[in-house]
Coordinates of C-alpha atoms and ligand atoms in Angstrom, one line a residue:
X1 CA 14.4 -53.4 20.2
X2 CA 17.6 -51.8 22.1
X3 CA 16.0 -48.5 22.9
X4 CA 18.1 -45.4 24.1
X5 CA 17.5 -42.2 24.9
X6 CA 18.7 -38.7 25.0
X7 CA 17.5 -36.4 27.2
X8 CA 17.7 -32.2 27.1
X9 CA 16.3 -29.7 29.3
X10 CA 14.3 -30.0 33.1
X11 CA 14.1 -32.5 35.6
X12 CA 10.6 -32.8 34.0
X13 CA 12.4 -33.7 30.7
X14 CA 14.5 -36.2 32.9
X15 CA 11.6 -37.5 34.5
X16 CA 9.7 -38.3 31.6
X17 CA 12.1 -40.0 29.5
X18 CA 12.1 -42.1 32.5
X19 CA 8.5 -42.5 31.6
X20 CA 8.7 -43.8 28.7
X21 CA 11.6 -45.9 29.3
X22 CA 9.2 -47.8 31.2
X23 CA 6.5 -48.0 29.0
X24 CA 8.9 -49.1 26.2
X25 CA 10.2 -51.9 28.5
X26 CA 6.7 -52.6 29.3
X27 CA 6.3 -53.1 25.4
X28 CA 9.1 -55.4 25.2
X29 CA 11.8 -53.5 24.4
X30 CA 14.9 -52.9 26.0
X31 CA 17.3 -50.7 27.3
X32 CA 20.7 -50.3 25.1
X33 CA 24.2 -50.0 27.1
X34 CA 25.3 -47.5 24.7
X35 CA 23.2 -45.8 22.3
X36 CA 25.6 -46.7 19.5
X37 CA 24.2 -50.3 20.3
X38 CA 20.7 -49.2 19.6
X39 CA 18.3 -49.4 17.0
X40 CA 15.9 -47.4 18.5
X41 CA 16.6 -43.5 19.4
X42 CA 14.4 -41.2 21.3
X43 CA 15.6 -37.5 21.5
X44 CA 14.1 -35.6 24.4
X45 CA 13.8 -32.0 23.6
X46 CA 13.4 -29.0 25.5
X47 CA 12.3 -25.3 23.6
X48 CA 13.0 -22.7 26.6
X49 CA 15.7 -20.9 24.6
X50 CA 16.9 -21.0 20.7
X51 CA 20.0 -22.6 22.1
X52 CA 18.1 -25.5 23.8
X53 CA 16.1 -26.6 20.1
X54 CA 19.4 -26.4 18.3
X55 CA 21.1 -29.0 20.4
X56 CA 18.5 -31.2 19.8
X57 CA 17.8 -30.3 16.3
X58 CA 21.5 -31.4 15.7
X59 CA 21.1 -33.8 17.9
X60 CA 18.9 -35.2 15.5
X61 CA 21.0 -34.4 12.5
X62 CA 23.8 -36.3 13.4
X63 CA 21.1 -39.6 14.2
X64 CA 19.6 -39.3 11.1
X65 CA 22.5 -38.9 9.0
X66 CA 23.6 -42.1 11.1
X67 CA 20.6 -43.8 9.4
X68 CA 22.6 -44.7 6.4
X69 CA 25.4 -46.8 8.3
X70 CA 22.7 -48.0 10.6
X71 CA 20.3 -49.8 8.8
X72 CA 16.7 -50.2 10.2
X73 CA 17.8 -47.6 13.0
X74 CA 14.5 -45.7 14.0
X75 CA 14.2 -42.4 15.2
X76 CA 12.1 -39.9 17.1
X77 CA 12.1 -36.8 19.1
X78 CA 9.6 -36.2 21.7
X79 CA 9.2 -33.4 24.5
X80 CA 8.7 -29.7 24.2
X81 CA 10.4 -28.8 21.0
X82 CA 8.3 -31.9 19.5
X83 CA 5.2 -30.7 20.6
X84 CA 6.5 -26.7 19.4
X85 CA 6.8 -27.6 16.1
X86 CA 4.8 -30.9 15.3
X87 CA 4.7 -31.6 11.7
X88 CA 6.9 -28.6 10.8
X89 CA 9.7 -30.8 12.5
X90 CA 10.0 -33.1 9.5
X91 CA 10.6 -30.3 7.3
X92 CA 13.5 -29.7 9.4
X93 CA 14.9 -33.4 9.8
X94 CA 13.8 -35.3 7.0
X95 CA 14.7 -38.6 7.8
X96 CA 13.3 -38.8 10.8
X97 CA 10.7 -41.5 11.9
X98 CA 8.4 -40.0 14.3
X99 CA 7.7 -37.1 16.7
X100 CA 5.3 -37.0 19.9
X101 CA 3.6 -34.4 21.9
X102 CA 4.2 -33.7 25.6
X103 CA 1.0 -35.1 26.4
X104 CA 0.9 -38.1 24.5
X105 CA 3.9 -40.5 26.1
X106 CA 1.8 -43.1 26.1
X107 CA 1.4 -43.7 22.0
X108 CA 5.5 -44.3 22.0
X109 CA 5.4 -48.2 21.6
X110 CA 2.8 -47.5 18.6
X111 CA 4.5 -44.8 16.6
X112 CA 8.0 -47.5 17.2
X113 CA 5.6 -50.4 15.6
X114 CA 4.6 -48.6 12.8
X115 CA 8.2 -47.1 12.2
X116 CA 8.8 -50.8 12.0
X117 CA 6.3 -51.4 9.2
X118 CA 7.9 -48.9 7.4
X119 CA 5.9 -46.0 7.7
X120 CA 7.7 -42.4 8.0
X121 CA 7.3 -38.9 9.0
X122 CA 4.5 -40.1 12.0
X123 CA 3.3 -37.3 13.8
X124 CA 1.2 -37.2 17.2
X125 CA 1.3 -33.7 18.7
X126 CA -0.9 -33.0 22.0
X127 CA -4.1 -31.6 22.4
X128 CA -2.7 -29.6 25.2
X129 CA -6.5 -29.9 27.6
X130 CA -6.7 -33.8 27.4
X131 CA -5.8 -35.3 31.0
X132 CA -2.3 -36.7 30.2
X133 CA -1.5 -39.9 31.5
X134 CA 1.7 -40.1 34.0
X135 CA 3.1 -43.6 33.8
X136 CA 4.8 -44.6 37.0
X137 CA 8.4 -45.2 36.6
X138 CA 11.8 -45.2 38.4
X139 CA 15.2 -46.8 37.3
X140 CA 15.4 -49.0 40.8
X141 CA 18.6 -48.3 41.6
X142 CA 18.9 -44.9 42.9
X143 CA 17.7 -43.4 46.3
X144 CA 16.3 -40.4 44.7
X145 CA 13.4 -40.0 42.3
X146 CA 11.7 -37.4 40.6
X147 CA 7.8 -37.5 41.0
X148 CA 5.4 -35.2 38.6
X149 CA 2.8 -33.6 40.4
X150 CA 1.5 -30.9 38.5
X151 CA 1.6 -30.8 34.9
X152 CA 1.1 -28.0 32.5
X153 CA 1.9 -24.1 33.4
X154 CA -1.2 -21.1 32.8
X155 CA 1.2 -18.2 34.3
X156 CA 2.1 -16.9 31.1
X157 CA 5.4 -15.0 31.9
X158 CA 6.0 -13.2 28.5
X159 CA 9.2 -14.7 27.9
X160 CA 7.9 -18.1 28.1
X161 CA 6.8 -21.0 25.6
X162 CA 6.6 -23.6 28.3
X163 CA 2.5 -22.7 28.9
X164 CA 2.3 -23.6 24.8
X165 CA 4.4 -27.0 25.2
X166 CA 3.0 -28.2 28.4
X167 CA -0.1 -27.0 28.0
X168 CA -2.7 -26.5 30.7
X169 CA -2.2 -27.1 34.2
X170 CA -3.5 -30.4 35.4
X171 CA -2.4 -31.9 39.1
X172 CA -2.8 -35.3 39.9
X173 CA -4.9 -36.7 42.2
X174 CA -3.5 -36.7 45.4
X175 CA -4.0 -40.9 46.1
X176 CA -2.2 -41.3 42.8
X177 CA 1.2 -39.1 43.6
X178 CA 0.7 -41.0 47.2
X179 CA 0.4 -44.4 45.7
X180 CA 3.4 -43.9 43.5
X181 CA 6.2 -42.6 46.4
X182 CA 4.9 -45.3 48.9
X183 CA 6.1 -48.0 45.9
X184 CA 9.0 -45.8 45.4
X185 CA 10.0 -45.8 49.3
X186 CA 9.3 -49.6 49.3
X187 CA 11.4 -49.8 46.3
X188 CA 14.4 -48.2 48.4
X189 CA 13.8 -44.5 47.6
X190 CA 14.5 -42.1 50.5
X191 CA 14.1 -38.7 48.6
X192 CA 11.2 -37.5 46.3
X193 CA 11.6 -34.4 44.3
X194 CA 7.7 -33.0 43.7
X195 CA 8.3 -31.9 40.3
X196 CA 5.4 -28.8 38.5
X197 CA 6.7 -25.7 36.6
X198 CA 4.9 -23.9 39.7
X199 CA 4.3 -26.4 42.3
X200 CA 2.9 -24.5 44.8
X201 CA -0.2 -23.7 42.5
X202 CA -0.5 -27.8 43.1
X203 CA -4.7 -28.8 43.8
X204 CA -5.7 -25.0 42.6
X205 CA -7.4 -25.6 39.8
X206 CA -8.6 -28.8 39.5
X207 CA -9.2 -30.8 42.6
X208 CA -6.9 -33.3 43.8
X209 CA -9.5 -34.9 46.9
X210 CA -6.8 -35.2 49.8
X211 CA -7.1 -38.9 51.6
X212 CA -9.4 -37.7 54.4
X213 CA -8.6 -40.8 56.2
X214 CA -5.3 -39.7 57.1
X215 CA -5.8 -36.6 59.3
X216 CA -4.3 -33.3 58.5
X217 CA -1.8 -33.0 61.9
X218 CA -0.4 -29.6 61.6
X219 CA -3.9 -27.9 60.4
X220 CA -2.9 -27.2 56.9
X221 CA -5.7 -27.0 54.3
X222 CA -3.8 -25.7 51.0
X223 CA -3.6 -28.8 49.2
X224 CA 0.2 -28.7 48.2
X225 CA 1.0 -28.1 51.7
X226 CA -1.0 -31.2 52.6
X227 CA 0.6 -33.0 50.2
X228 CA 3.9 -32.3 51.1
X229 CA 2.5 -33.3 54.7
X230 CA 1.1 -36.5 53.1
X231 CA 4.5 -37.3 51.0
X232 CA 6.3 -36.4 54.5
X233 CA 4.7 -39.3 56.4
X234 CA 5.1 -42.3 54.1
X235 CA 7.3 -44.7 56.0
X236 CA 10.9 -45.1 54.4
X237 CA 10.5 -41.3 52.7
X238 CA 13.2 -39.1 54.6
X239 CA 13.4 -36.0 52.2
X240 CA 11.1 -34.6 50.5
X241 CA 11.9 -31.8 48.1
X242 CA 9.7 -29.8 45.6
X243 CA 10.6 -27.4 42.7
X244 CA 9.8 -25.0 40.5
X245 CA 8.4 -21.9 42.2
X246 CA 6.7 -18.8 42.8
X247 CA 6.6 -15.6 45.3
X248 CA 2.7 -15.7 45.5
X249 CA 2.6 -19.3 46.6
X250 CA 5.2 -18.6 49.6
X251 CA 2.2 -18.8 51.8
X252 CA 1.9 -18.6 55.6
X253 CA 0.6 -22.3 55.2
X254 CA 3.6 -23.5 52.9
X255 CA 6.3 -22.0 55.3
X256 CA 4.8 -23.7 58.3
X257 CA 4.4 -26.7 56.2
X258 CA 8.3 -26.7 55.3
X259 CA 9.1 -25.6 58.9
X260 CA 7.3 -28.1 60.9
X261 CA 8.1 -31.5 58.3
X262 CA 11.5 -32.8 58.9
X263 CA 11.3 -34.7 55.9
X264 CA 11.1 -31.3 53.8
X265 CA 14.6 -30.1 52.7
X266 CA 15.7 -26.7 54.2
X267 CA 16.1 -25.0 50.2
X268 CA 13.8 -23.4 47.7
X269 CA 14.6 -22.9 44.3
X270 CA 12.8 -19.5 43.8
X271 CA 13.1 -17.9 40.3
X272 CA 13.2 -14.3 40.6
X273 CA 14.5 -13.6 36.7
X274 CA 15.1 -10.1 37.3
X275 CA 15.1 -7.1 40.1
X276 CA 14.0 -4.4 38.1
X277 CA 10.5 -3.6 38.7
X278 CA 9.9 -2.4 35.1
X279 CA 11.1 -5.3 33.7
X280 CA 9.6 -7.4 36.0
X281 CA 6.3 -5.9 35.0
X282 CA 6.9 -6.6 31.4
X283 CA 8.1 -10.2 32.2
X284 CA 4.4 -10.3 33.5
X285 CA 6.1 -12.1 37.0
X286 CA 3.5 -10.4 39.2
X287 CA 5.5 -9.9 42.1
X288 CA 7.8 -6.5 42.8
X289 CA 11.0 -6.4 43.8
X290 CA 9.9 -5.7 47.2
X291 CA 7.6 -8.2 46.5
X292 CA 10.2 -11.1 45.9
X293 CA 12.3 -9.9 48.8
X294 CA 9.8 -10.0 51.0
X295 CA 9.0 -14.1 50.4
X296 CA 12.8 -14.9 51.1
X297 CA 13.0 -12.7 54.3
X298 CA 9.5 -14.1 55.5
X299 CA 11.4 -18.0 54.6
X300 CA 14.3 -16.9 56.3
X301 CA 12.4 -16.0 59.3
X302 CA 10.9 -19.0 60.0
X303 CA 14.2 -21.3 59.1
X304 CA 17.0 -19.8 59.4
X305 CA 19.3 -22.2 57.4
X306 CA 17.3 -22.2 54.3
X307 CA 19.0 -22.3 51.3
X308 CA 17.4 -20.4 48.6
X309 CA 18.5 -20.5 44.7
X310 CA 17.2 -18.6 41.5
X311 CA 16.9 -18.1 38.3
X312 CA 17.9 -15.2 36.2
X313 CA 17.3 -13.9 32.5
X314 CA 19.7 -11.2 31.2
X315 CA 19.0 -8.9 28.5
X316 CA 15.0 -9.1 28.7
X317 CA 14.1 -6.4 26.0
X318 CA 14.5 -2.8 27.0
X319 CA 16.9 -4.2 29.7
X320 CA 18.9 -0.7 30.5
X321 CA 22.2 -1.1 32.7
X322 CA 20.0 0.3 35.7
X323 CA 17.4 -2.6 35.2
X324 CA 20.7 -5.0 35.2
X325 CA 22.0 -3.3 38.3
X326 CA 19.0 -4.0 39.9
X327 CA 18.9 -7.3 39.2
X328 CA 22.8 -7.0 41.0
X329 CA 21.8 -5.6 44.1
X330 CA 18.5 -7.7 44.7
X331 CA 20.7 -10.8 43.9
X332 CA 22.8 -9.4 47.1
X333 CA 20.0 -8.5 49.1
X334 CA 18.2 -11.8 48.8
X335 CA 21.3 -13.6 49.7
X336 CA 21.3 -16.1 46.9
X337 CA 23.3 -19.8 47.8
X338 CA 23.1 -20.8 44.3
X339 CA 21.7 -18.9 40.8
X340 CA 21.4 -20.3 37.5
X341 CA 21.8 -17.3 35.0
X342 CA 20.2 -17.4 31.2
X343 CA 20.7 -15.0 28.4
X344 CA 17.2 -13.9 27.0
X345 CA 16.1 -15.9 23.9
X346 CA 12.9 -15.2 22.2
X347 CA 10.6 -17.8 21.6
X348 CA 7.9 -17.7 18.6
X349 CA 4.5 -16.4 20.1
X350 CA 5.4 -15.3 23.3
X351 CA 4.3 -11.5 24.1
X352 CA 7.9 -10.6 24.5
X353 CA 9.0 -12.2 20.9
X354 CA 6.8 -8.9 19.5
X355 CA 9.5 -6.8 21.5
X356 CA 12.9 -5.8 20.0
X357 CA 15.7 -8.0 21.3
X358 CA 17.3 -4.7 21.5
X359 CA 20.4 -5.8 24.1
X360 CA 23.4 -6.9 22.0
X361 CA 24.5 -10.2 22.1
X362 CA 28.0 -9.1 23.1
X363 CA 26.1 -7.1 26.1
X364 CA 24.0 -10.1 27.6
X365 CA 27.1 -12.1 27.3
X366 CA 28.7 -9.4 29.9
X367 CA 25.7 -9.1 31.9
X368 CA 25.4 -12.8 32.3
X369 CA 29.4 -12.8 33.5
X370 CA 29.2 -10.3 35.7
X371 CA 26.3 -12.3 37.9
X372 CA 28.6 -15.3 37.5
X373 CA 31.2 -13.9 39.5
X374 CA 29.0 -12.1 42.0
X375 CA 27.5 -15.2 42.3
X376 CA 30.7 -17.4 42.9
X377 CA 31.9 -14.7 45.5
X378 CA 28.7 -14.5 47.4
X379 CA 28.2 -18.9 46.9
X380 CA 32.0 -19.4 48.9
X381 CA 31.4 -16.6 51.0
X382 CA 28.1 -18.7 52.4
X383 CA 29.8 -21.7 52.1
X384 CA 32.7 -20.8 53.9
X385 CA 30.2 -20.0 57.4
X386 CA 28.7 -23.6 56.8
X387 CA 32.9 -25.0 57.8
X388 CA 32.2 -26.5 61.0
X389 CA 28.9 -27.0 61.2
X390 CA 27.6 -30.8 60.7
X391 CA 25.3 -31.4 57.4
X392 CA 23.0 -34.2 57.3
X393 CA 23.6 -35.7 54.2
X394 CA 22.0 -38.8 52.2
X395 CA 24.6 -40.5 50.9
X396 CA 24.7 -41.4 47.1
X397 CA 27.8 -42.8 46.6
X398 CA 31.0 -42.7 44.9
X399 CA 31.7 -38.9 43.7
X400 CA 32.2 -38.4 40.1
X401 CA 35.9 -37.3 40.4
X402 CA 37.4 -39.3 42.8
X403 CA 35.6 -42.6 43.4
X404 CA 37.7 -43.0 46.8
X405 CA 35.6 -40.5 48.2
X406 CA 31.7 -40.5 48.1
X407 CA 29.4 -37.4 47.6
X408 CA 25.7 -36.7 48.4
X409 CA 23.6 -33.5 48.7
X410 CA 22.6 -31.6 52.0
X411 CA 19.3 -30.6 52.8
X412 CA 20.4 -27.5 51.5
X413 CA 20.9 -29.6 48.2
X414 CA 24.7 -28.6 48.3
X415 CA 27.1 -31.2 46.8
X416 CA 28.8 -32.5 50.0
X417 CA 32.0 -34.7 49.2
X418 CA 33.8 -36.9 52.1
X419 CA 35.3 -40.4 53.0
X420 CA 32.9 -43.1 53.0
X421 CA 32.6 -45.6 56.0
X422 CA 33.3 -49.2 54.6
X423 CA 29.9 -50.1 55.6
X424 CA 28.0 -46.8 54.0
X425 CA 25.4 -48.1 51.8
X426 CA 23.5 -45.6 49.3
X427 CA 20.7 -43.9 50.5
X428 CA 21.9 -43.5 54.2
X429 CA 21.5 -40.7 55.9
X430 CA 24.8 -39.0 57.5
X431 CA 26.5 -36.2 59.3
X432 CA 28.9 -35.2 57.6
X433 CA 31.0 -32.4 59.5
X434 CA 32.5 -29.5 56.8
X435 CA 35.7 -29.3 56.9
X436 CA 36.4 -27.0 53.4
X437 CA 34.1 -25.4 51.2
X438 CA 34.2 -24.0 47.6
X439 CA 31.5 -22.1 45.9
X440 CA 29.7 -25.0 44.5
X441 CA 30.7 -27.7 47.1
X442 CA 31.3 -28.5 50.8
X443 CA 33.8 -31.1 51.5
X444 CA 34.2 -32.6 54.9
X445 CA 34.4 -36.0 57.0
X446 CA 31.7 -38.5 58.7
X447 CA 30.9 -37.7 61.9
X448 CA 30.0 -41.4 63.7
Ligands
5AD1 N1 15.0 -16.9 27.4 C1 15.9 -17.1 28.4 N2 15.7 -17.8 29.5 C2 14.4 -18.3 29.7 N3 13.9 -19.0 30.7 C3 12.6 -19.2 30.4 N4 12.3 -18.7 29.2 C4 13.4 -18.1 28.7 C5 13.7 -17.3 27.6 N5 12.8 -17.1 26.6 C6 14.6 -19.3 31.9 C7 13.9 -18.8 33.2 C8 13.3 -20.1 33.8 C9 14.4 -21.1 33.4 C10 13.9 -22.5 33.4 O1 14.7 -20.7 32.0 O2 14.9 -18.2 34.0 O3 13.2 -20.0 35.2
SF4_2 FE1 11.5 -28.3 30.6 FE2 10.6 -25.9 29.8 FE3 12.6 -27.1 28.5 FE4 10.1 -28.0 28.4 S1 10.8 -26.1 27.6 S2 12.0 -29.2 28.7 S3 9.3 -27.6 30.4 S4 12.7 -26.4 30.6

């Protein structure tokens, strides 16, 4: 079958519809140009806000309803929103042909053959403890990849489904994730992003038996800072980068780790989600304020030129304007280069669903505009000191908007734009000297 699919929500989402894109060509199948040429239709769905389920929800819809112009068109939904409602799904979208857990990739070329047999309404949601199984898989074409290393989240931040869709955290063995990038690299991939909801909790609680053979050269012995050591050193890997994270796993050993590798990107993308210790204590976070500050000065420290970024929630229950203007001022004080800013949603059977959702809709809309523009001040201010200096970059190729020009991120993971050399080929590494900058990108020429 022609196969397409849709994909909502986090670079985990995006890696494991990449996943089962594999497995389904594995099966036979194969990809569709254009999924109104396919006859098979996977929806990847993500359930961190209300928002994200109703784009996939009518996402679905519209499929469905497509069903009766389409004849023999199957399908499904997978991912967290799947796993978040299993069988209740179908009460939602009748027509649809099947829906699969987080865990359970793997069953996809099944559930498609018995959708072809005729049977409806097939259901396989994960038993969220079972050792998942993470196919290898990469497109081939690009120089980047995303690579899974821990599954699963146990934090329980009261806002959050993610520990109920994704289940327990499992990290994979070490040999595996190191067996995977070395095909990747030899496959012409020059940057790995280590993907976990909290990577730094990587080798914690189940053991991940680091390759003694190779010796540990900067006498690291947490096991995610000797993996990003063993990631690092495979030949044809230039960058490595990791997210998501935490304060508590901004260890001594992770800093030195990301100081002395000069494969690992200068940036961390370090959710803070608010600056108010009260609310911060209801979020069940587990760091303070002073807390939080205190892992991006210690990261500053060490490297200067770090980049950091964050996420936000506005209009966490009992948010009162001082909570939000602490939020304001820590945003300041940790110097943010780039913040992604959400509006408090809550989810079924979280702690904080039991709490009113007392801050108007019309309020968090405000809140979340007013970090905007904070935000977009403070991102050109920084990115007006970077004009002048030379960014290495790893060139991608042409840029979105103007295909004369080519763009590719710094290790900083700032969009940098610029002329191309006639012989740049994607996946170089450049220096690219910045020559303007706006709040979300540097622009600037090849320096040869
Ligand atoms: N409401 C709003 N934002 C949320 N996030 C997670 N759960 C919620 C929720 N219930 C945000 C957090 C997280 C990001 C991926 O999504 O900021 O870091
Ligand atoms: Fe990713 Fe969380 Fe959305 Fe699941 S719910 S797709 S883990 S952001």
């Amino acid at each position: 079958m022609l196969f397409s699919i849709h994909t909502y929500g986090c670079q985990m989402n995006v890696r494991d519809s990449e996943s089962v894109s594999a497995i389904l060509q594995a099966a036979g199948h194969s990809q569709a140009a254009s999924e109104a040429e396919a006859d098979l239709i996977i929806v990847n769905s993500c359930s961190v806000r209300g928002k994200a389920e109703d784009k996939a929800l009518g996402k679905l819809g519209l499929l469905c309803a497509a069903k009766r112009d389409r004849p023999g068109l199957i399908v499904g939904v997978m991912g967290c929103m799947a796993q978040r409602l299993g069988p209740e799904i179908f009460k939602r979208v009748p027509a649809l042909d099947f829906a699969v857990g987080t865990r359970r990739c793997g069953a996809i070329p099944r559930m498609v053959r018995r959708a072809l047999a005729g049977e409806t309404g097939i259901c396989e949601i994960s038993d969220l403890l079972e050792t998942p199984d993470v196919p290898d898989a990469h497109d081939g074409t690009a120089c980047t990849a995303f690579v899974t290393i821990l599954l699963g989240c146990e934090r329980r931040c009261s806002y959050c489904i993610v520990p109920d869709v994704r289940g327990a955290e499992y990290s994979r063995p070490a040999a595996e994730i190191v067996a995977e990038i070395t095909a990747l690299a030899r496959g012409g991939v020059r940057e790995v992003t280590l993907l976990g909801q909290s990577v730094m909790r990587y080798g914690l609680k189940n053991p991940v038996s680091h390759d003694t053979d190779t010796p540990d050269r900067h006498g690291l012995t947490e096991p995610f800072a000797r993996l990003l050591e063993a990631v690092a050193n495979i030949p044809g890997i230039a960058r490595v980068r990791f997210t998501s994270s935490h304060p508590s796993g901004c260890t001594d050993q992770l800093i030195q780790a990301m100081r002395s590798l000069p494969q690992v990107c200068r940036h961390l993308h370090l959710p803070c989600q608010s600056g108010s210790d009260r609310i911060l204590k209801a979020m069940r976070r587990g760091y303070t304020r002073a807390g939080y500050l205190d892992a991006t000065r210690r990261l500053r420290e060490a490297m200067p030129d770090i980049a950091v970024t964050t996420d936000v929630i506005v209009g966490f229950p009992g948010e009162t304007e001082s909570d939000f203007q602490d939020t304001r001022s820590l945003m300041e004080a940790a110097g943010f280069d780039n913040a992604f800013i959400f509006k408090y949603s809550p989810r079924p059977g979280t702690p904080a669903a039991a709490l009113p959702d007392d801050v108007p809709a019309a309020e968090k809309m405000r809140r979340n505009r007013v970090l905007l523009a904070d935000q977009d001040l403070r991102g050109a201010l920084i990115n007006q000191r970077l004009v002048g200096t030379v960014q290495e970059v790893l060139a991608e190729g042409p840029s979105l908007r103007n295909a004369s020009r080519w763009s590719g991120r710094s290790s900083g993971n700032k969009i940098v734009v610029f002329e191309p050399d006639p012989a740049l080929e994607p996946g170089a590494l450049v220096n690219v000297r910045v020559t303007r900058a706006a709040p979300q990108t540097l622009y600037g020429e090849l320096v040869l």
